[in-house]
C-alpha cells in the first residue's frame, strides 16, 4: 500500500471514529496531504469525496483533469465535470446513499457549503479539520526531512542578509532582494517577506513599505516560502543596521534567552501551553509582558500555520513528530521591536531545531 493509500485509509478510520459518514475535502493542504494533488481553489468545484467505507472519488473540472492525474492520487477514482453541468450531482453519486453526517474541509467556500447542503438533504454538516489535524500533526520521518530542507533553504537566505540590508534602502527594496533569494535557495514560491525597520518593527505583521531604513535601526526580517514538495519554511531574525539603541540591546538579550529557554523546554509529554509559559514568564519578569503580543508558536507543514499552537490555554501534550515554531517577540509601539523564530520538531529525546543560523543579534 502506497503512502497516499495509507493516509486515505487512516482518514477513513478517523472519520468512522468521529461519527462521520464521509469527508468532503476541497483544495487545501488536507487535499494535498491525502492525495498529493495541490489543486487551485476555483469557482469550479474540486472535491475529494472520501466515504468512511468505500472508494474515494476526486471530482475535478474537466480542464483540471490532467493536473489531477499527474499528481497520481493512488487509490482514488477521478471524475470530471464539464462547464455548465452540475458537479454536485457527482457528489451524491459518489456517496451512493444518504449520509447522515459529513465532515467538510474547514476552509471550504460558503457557496460550496450551501450547495452541498442542497445536494445532500438531511445530512448534518460538521468540520473535518479536527479529524485530519490529528493525522497531520505528527510528522513522519520523511516529512521532518522535508521541513529540514525547507529550514536549510530559508537559513541560506538569512545568511546573506548583509548583502541587502543597509541604511538608505527601503524596506520594499530589501524585500525584493530577499524574495529573489528565497526562490534561488530552492523554494517554489515566496509566501511572505516581512522587513520591518525602526517603529515598523513594533507591528508583528507589518509587511513592507517604502520607508527608508535608517542608521542604527533594528529591523525584523520574517521570511518564508513553500518548497516544491509543498512543505513550508518560516524563520525570523532581527538585525540592526549599525549600533543598536541601548534600550533595544537590553530587551533583545531578554528575548534571546526566552526563545532559547522555550526551545529547550520542548519534549514529549509537556503541554503546548507550558512551552508558551516558559518564554512568556521570562519576558514578563523583565518587565516586557505587555509587549509580547502573540502566541509563542504555530505548527507548520503543508500549511504555514497548523496544529499544534503553542499558546496559553492549549493543554495538548506534545508528541514526537510534532513540528512548530518558537517565536517570542517584544514590540514597543512607536519605537522598535524584535522577534526570534526557529522551527523545531519534538523528538523522543527532546527537541530538534531545524533552523540553525545563530539567534544572537546581528549588527550589519
GROMACS .gro file of C-alpha atoms in nm:
model
  364
    1UNK     CA    1   0.000   0.000   0.000
    2UNK     CA    2   0.142   0.339  -0.101
    3UNK     CA    3   0.183   0.628   0.141
    4UNK     CA    4  -0.114   0.806  -0.017
    5UNK     CA    5  -0.332   0.498   0.021
    6UNK     CA    6  -0.221   0.462   0.383
    7UNK     CA    7  -0.318   0.821   0.454
    8UNK     CA    8  -0.656   0.779   0.288
    9UNK     CA    9  -0.726   0.467   0.490
   10UNK     CA   10  -0.618   0.637   0.813
   11UNK     CA   11  -0.853   0.927   0.733
   12UNK     CA   12  -1.141   0.684   0.672
   13UNK     CA   13  -1.081   0.514   1.005
   14UNK     CA   14  -1.058   0.852   1.180
   15UNK     CA   15  -1.382   0.963   1.015
   16UNK     CA   16  -1.557   0.649   1.138
   17UNK     CA   17  -1.425   0.705   1.490
   18UNK     CA   18  -1.557   1.062   1.479
   19UNK     CA   19  -1.903   0.950   1.368
   20UNK     CA   20  -1.872   1.086   1.015
   21UNK     CA   21  -2.004   0.902   0.711
   22UNK     CA   22  -1.774   1.089   0.474
   23UNK     CA   23  -1.514   1.362   0.446
   24UNK     CA   24  -1.557   1.626   0.174
   25UNK     CA   25  -1.225   1.799   0.114
   26UNK     CA   26  -1.177   2.099  -0.120
   27UNK     CA   27  -0.841   2.235  -0.247
   28UNK     CA   28  -0.626   2.269   0.063
   29UNK     CA   29  -0.326   2.125   0.239
   30UNK     CA   30  -0.559   1.849   0.357
   31UNK     CA   31  -0.627   1.753  -0.004
   32UNK     CA   32  -0.257   1.759  -0.087
   33UNK     CA   33  -0.176   1.550   0.221
   34UNK     CA   34  -0.430   1.282   0.128
   35UNK     CA   35  -0.384   1.267  -0.250
   36UNK     CA   36  -0.069   1.458  -0.345
   37UNK     CA   37  -0.282   1.694  -0.555
   38UNK     CA   38  -0.205   2.063  -0.494
   39UNK     CA   39  -0.523   2.195  -0.651
   40UNK     CA   40  -0.619   2.555  -0.720
   41UNK     CA   41  -0.924   2.687  -0.538
   42UNK     CA   42  -1.157   2.794  -0.818
   43UNK     CA   43  -1.525   2.866  -0.868
   44UNK     CA   44  -1.535   2.530  -1.048
   45UNK     CA   45  -1.576   2.253  -0.792
   46UNK     CA   46  -1.276   2.039  -0.694
   47UNK     CA   47  -1.365   1.800  -0.413
   48UNK     CA   48  -1.233   1.479  -0.263
   49UNK     CA   49  -1.530   1.266  -0.160
   50UNK     CA   50  -1.394   1.021   0.097
   51UNK     CA   51  -1.659   0.784   0.234
   52UNK     CA   52  -1.579   0.632   0.570
   53UNK     CA   53  -1.628   0.299   0.397
   54UNK     CA   54  -1.596   0.289   0.021
   55UNK     CA   55  -1.400   0.411  -0.276
   56UNK     CA   56  -1.259   0.765  -0.265
   57UNK     CA   57  -1.358   0.990  -0.556
   58UNK     CA   58  -1.184   1.307  -0.667
   59UNK     CA   59  -1.425   1.538  -0.852
   60UNK     CA   60  -1.246   1.790  -1.073
   61UNK     CA   61  -1.330   2.033  -1.354
   62UNK     CA   62  -1.263   1.870  -1.690
   63UNK     CA   63  -0.989   2.118  -1.777
   64UNK     CA   64  -0.812   2.033  -1.449
   65UNK     CA   65  -0.819   1.657  -1.500
   66UNK     CA   66  -0.466   1.632  -1.649
   67UNK     CA   67  -0.321   1.809  -1.343
   68UNK     CA   68  -0.513   1.581  -1.109
   69UNK     CA   69  -0.393   1.271  -1.293
   70UNK     CA   70  -0.034   1.399  -1.291
   71UNK     CA   71  -0.048   1.406  -0.910
   72UNK     CA   72  -0.103   1.029  -0.922
   73UNK     CA   73  -0.361   1.006  -0.641
   74UNK     CA   74  -0.326   0.635  -0.567
   75UNK     CA   75  -0.647   0.456  -0.476
   76UNK     CA   76  -0.868   0.746  -0.587
   77UNK     CA   77  -1.115   0.743  -0.877
   78UNK     CA   78  -1.111   1.070  -1.074
   79UNK     CA   79  -1.441   1.201  -1.212
   80UNK     CA   80  -1.458   1.524  -1.409
   81UNK     CA   81  -1.737   1.768  -1.488
   82UNK     CA   82  -1.784   1.991  -1.789
   83UNK     CA   83  -1.856   2.361  -1.768
   84UNK     CA   84  -2.230   2.414  -1.742
   85UNK     CA   85  -2.301   2.080  -1.572
   86UNK     CA   86  -2.395   2.038  -1.207
   87UNK     CA   87  -2.095   1.888  -1.024
   88UNK     CA   88  -2.291   1.839  -0.702
   89UNK     CA   89  -2.483   1.550  -0.859
   90UNK     CA   90  -2.146   1.376  -0.878
   91UNK     CA   91  -2.100   1.421  -0.504
   92UNK     CA   92  -2.426   1.244  -0.419
   93UNK     CA   93  -2.348   0.972  -0.672
   94UNK     CA   94  -2.003   0.916  -0.520
   95UNK     CA   95  -2.157   0.869  -0.176
   96UNK     CA   96  -2.406   0.613  -0.311
   97UNK     CA   97  -2.661   0.668  -0.041
   98UNK     CA   98  -2.787   0.923   0.207
   99UNK     CA   99  -2.513   1.009   0.456
  100UNK     CA  100  -2.633   1.124   0.794
  101UNK     CA  101  -2.322   1.324   0.885
  102UNK     CA  102  -2.044   1.463   0.664
  103UNK     CA  103  -1.724   1.643   0.754
  104UNK     CA  104  -1.643   1.947   0.543
  105UNK     CA  105  -1.297   2.094   0.495
  106UNK     CA  106  -1.256   2.385   0.734
  107UNK     CA  107  -1.174   2.635   0.461
  108UNK     CA  108  -1.441   2.538   0.213
  109UNK     CA  109  -1.608   2.831   0.038
  110UNK     CA  110  -1.952   2.920   0.174
  111UNK     CA  111  -2.113   2.881  -0.170
  112UNK     CA  112  -1.991   2.522  -0.180
  113UNK     CA  113  -2.109   2.454   0.174
  114UNK     CA  114  -2.459   2.570   0.082
  115UNK     CA  115  -2.460   2.378  -0.247
  116UNK     CA  116  -2.362   2.060  -0.063
  117UNK     CA  117  -2.639   2.121   0.188
  118UNK     CA  118  -2.884   2.122  -0.102
  119UNK     CA  119  -2.725   1.820  -0.273
  120UNK     CA  120  -2.721   1.611   0.045
  121UNK     CA  121  -3.051   1.700   0.214
  122UNK     CA  122  -3.074   1.585   0.572
  123UNK     CA  123  -2.700   1.536   0.613
  124UNK     CA  124  -2.557   1.710   0.917
  125UNK     CA  125  -2.251   1.916   0.826
  126UNK     CA  126  -1.957   1.918   1.064
  127UNK     CA  127  -1.596   2.029   1.034
  128UNK     CA  128  -1.343   1.776   0.911
  129UNK     CA  129  -1.048   1.977   1.039
  130UNK     CA  130  -1.016   1.810   1.378
  131UNK     CA  131  -1.018   1.465   1.220
  132UNK     CA  132  -0.744   1.549   0.970
  133UNK     CA  133  -0.540   1.764   1.205
  134UNK     CA  134  -0.498   1.465   1.435
  135UNK     CA  135  -0.340   1.275   1.144
  136UNK     CA  136  -0.125   1.560   1.013
  137UNK     CA  137   0.004   1.691   1.346
  138UNK     CA  138   0.262   1.414   1.390
  139UNK     CA  139   0.507   1.434   1.102
  140UNK     CA  140   0.658   1.119   0.954
  141UNK     CA  141   1.037   1.095   0.923
  142UNK     CA  142   1.003   1.189   0.554
  143UNK     CA  143   0.802   1.497   0.646
  144UNK     CA  144   1.057   1.601   0.909
  145UNK     CA  145   1.329   1.579   0.646
  146UNK     CA  146   1.116   1.788   0.409
  147UNK     CA  147   1.083   2.053   0.680
  148UNK     CA  148   1.456   2.032   0.748
  149UNK     CA  149   1.530   2.100   0.380
  150UNK     CA  150   1.292   2.397   0.393
  151UNK     CA  151   1.467   2.524   0.706
  152UNK     CA  152   1.807   2.495   0.545
  153UNK     CA  153   1.684   2.683   0.238
  154UNK     CA  154   1.549   2.976   0.439
  155UNK     CA  155   1.861   2.975   0.659
  156UNK     CA  156   2.066   3.026   0.342
  157UNK     CA  157   1.869   3.345   0.276
  158UNK     CA  158   1.921   3.483   0.627
  159UNK     CA  159   2.293   3.410   0.593
  160UNK     CA  160   2.308   3.655   0.300
  161UNK     CA  161   2.118   3.941   0.467
  162UNK     CA  162   2.424   4.162   0.488
  163UNK     CA  163   2.423   4.191   0.108
  164UNK     CA  164   2.086   4.370   0.104
  165UNK     CA  165   2.003   4.518   0.441
  166UNK     CA  166   2.164   4.859   0.492
  167UNK     CA  167   2.080   5.218   0.571
  168UNK     CA  168   1.940   5.423   0.284
  169UNK     CA  169   1.747   5.140   0.120
  170UNK     CA  170   1.373   5.099   0.153
  171UNK     CA  171   1.203   4.801   0.312
  172UNK     CA  172   1.050   4.719  -0.028
  173UNK     CA  173   1.390   4.718  -0.198
  174UNK     CA  174   1.532   4.480   0.060
  175UNK     CA  175   1.223   4.258   0.040
  176UNK     CA  176   1.258   4.228  -0.338
  177UNK     CA  177   1.615   4.101  -0.299
  178UNK     CA  178   1.505   3.859  -0.030
  179UNK     CA  179   1.221   3.724  -0.245
  180UNK     CA  180   1.462   3.651  -0.531
  181UNK     CA  181   1.696   3.476  -0.288
  182UNK     CA  182   1.413   3.264  -0.143
  183UNK     CA  183   1.345   3.127  -0.492
  184UNK     CA  184   1.715   3.085  -0.565
  185UNK     CA  185   1.752   2.883  -0.245
  186UNK     CA  186   1.512   2.622  -0.379
  187UNK     CA  187   1.165   2.738  -0.284
  188UNK     CA  188   0.889   2.706  -0.541
  189UNK     CA  189   0.703   3.010  -0.409
  190UNK     CA  190   0.761   3.306  -0.179
  191UNK     CA  191   0.491   3.311   0.089
  192UNK     CA  192   0.587   3.628   0.278
  193UNK     CA  193   0.869   3.877   0.328
  194UNK     CA  194   0.837   4.098   0.634
  195UNK     CA  195   1.103   4.368   0.652
  196UNK     CA  196   1.008   4.595   0.940
  197UNK     CA  197   1.253   4.871   1.031
  198UNK     CA  198   1.250   5.103   1.331
  199UNK     CA  199   0.894   5.174   1.452
  200UNK     CA  200   0.753   4.935   1.191
  201UNK     CA  201   0.921   4.653   1.383
  202UNK     CA  202   0.670   4.708   1.662
  203UNK     CA  203   0.396   4.568   1.434
  204UNK     CA  204   0.441   4.188   1.422
  205UNK     CA  205   0.276   4.152   1.078
  206UNK     CA  206   0.389   4.480   0.927
  207UNK     CA  207   0.491   4.351   0.582
  208UNK     CA  208   0.699   4.608   0.391
  209UNK     CA  209   0.675   4.971   0.286
  210UNK     CA  210   0.860   5.249   0.106
  211UNK     CA  211   1.010   5.363   0.435
  212UNK     CA  212   1.387   5.421   0.415
  213UNK     CA  213   1.588   5.220   0.667
  214UNK     CA  214   1.787   5.448   0.896
  215UNK     CA  215   2.128   5.407   1.055
  216UNK     CA  216   2.112   5.243   1.398
  217UNK     CA  217   1.765   5.099   1.340
  218UNK     CA  218   1.663   4.746   1.437
  219UNK     CA  219   1.497   4.553   1.151
  220UNK     CA  220   1.274   4.249   1.197
  221UNK     CA  221   1.302   4.012   0.899
  222UNK     CA  222   1.041   3.734   0.895
  223UNK     CA  223   1.050   3.530   0.574
  224UNK     CA  224   0.917   3.204   0.439
  225UNK     CA  225   0.831   3.009   0.129
  226UNK     CA  226   0.696   2.681   0.003
  227UNK     CA  227   0.925   2.412  -0.132
  228UNK     CA  228   0.844   2.212  -0.448
  229UNK     CA  229   0.715   1.927  -0.229
  230UNK     CA  230   0.471   2.165  -0.058
  231UNK     CA  231   0.640   2.191   0.281
  232UNK     CA  232   0.688   2.538   0.427
  233UNK     CA  233   0.971   2.740   0.574
  234UNK     CA  234   0.933   3.022   0.824
  235UNK     CA  235   1.212   3.196   1.012
  236UNK     CA  236   1.259   3.533   1.178
  237UNK     CA  237   1.579   3.709   1.272
  238UNK     CA  238   1.624   4.065   1.396
  239UNK     CA  239   1.913   4.273   1.267
  240UNK     CA  240   2.047   4.615   1.347
  241UNK     CA  241   2.191   4.849   1.084
  242UNK     CA  242   2.476   4.988   1.292
  243UNK     CA  243   2.497   5.007   1.670
  244UNK     CA  244   2.156   4.948   1.834
  245UNK     CA  245   1.988   5.176   2.085
  246UNK     CA  246   2.079   5.078   2.443
  247UNK     CA  247   1.718   5.003   2.534
  248UNK     CA  248   1.685   4.771   2.234
  249UNK     CA  249   2.006   4.583   2.314
  250UNK     CA  250   1.881   4.524   2.669
  251UNK     CA  251   1.546   4.376   2.575
  252UNK     CA  252   1.691   4.181   2.282
  253UNK     CA  253   1.900   3.989   2.535
  254UNK     CA  254   1.583   3.911   2.731
  255UNK     CA  255   1.418   3.787   2.411
  256UNK     CA  256   1.723   3.580   2.315
  257UNK     CA  257   1.721   3.400   2.650
  258UNK     CA  258   1.342   3.349   2.643
  259UNK     CA  259   1.347   3.197   2.294
  260UNK     CA  260   1.637   2.970   2.379
  261UNK     CA  261   1.467   2.855   2.701
  262UNK     CA  262   1.139   2.782   2.521
  263UNK     CA  263   1.319   2.571   2.260
  264UNK     CA  264   1.493   2.377   2.539
  265UNK     CA  265   1.158   2.316   2.712
  266UNK     CA  266   1.019   2.115   2.418
  267UNK     CA  267   0.988   1.742   2.485
  268UNK     CA  268   0.720   1.474   2.473
  269UNK     CA  269   0.460   1.491   2.746
  270UNK     CA  270   0.470   1.863   2.821
  271UNK     CA  271   0.180   2.083   2.716
  272UNK     CA  272   0.189   2.339   2.439
  273UNK     CA  273   0.080   2.596   2.697
  274UNK     CA  274   0.377   2.518   2.922
  275UNK     CA  275   0.624   2.594   2.642
  276UNK     CA  276   0.446   2.924   2.580
  277UNK     CA  277   0.470   2.999   2.952
  278UNK     CA  278   0.848   2.946   2.959
  279UNK     CA  279   0.903   3.227   2.708
  280UNK     CA  280   0.623   3.447   2.839
  281UNK     CA  281   0.724   3.427   3.204
  282UNK     CA  282   1.084   3.528   3.133
  283UNK     CA  283   0.973   3.821   2.920
  284UNK     CA  284   0.717   3.930   3.180
  285UNK     CA  285   0.970   3.905   3.462
  286UNK     CA  286   1.191   4.152   3.275
  287UNK     CA  287   0.902   4.399   3.253
  288UNK     CA  288   0.802   4.339   2.891
  289UNK     CA  289   0.500   4.111   2.937
  290UNK     CA  290   0.256   4.355   2.777
  291UNK     CA  291   0.490   4.392   2.479
  292UNK     CA  292   0.471   4.020   2.389
  293UNK     CA  293   0.163   4.047   2.169
  294UNK     CA  294   0.110   3.699   2.027
  295UNK     CA  295   0.138   3.325   2.095
  296UNK     CA  296   0.481   3.165   2.113
  297UNK     CA  297   0.434   2.944   1.810
  298UNK     CA  298   0.231   2.760   1.549
  299UNK     CA  299   0.254   2.424   1.381
  300UNK     CA  300   0.394   2.401   1.030
  301UNK     CA  301   0.394   2.150   0.747
  302UNK     CA  302   0.196   2.169   0.425
  303UNK     CA  303   0.026   2.470   0.585
  304UNK     CA  304   0.228   2.761   0.716
  305UNK     CA  305   0.003   2.769   1.023
  306UNK     CA  306  -0.147   2.445   1.155
  307UNK     CA  307  -0.173   2.240   1.474
  308UNK     CA  308  -0.026   2.245   1.733
  309UNK     CA  309  -0.047   2.607   1.850
  310UNK     CA  310   0.197   2.698   2.124
  311UNK     CA  311  -0.029   2.925   2.322
  312UNK     CA  312  -0.170   2.975   2.672
  313UNK     CA  313  -0.469   2.751   2.736
  314UNK     CA  314  -0.366   2.480   2.490
  315UNK     CA  315  -0.327   2.167   2.703
  316UNK     CA  316  -0.233   1.947   2.405
  317UNK     CA  317   0.051   1.719   2.510
  318UNK     CA  318   0.346   1.742   2.277
  319UNK     CA  319   0.440   1.421   2.098
  320UNK     CA  320   0.736   1.312   1.891
  321UNK     CA  321   0.692   1.428   1.533
  322UNK     CA  322   0.508   1.750   1.612
  323UNK     CA  323   0.669   2.044   1.428
  324UNK     CA  324   0.613   2.407   1.520
  325UNK     CA  325   0.771   2.749   1.555
  326UNK     CA  326   0.915   2.901   1.870
  327UNK     CA  327   0.894   3.275   1.808
  328UNK     CA  328   0.854   3.507   2.105
  329UNK     CA  329   0.868   3.880   2.037
  330UNK     CA  330   0.888   4.213   2.214
  331UNK     CA  331   0.724   4.515   2.048
  332UNK     CA  332   0.747   4.875   2.174
  333UNK     CA  333   0.493   5.085   1.986
  334UNK     CA  334   0.639   5.386   1.808
  335UNK     CA  335   0.998   5.278   1.872
  336UNK     CA  336   1.106   4.932   1.754
  337UNK     CA  337   1.058   4.559   1.808
  338UNK     CA  338   1.226   4.222   1.788
  339UNK     CA  339   1.133   3.860   1.719
  340UNK     CA  340   1.335   3.538   1.701
  341UNK     CA  341   1.182   3.237   1.530
  342UNK     CA  342   1.300   2.881   1.476
  343UNK     CA  343   1.110   2.578   1.353
  344UNK     CA  344   1.158   2.283   1.586
  345UNK     CA  345   1.044   1.920   1.595
  346UNK     CA  346   0.959   1.738   1.914
  347UNK     CA  347   1.165   1.416   1.925
  348UNK     CA  348   1.153   1.111   2.155
  349UNK     CA  349   1.450   1.255   2.343
  350UNK     CA  350   1.357   1.625   2.338
  351UNK     CA  351   1.382   1.870   2.051
  352UNK     CA  352   1.544   1.908   1.709
  353UNK     CA  353   1.597   2.268   1.591
  354UNK     CA  354   1.556   2.283   1.214
  355UNK     CA  355   1.684   2.639   1.173
  356UNK     CA  356   2.050   2.660   1.263
  357UNK     CA  357   2.161   3.016   1.187
  358UNK     CA  358   2.257   3.196   1.510
  359UNK     CA  359   1.986   3.376   1.707
  360UNK     CA  360   2.216   3.638   1.860
  361UNK     CA  361   2.160   3.993   1.739
  362UNK     CA  362   2.336   4.053   1.407
  363UNK     CA  363   2.478   4.403   1.363
  364UNK     CA  364   2.532   4.487   0.996
   0.00000   0.00000   0.00000
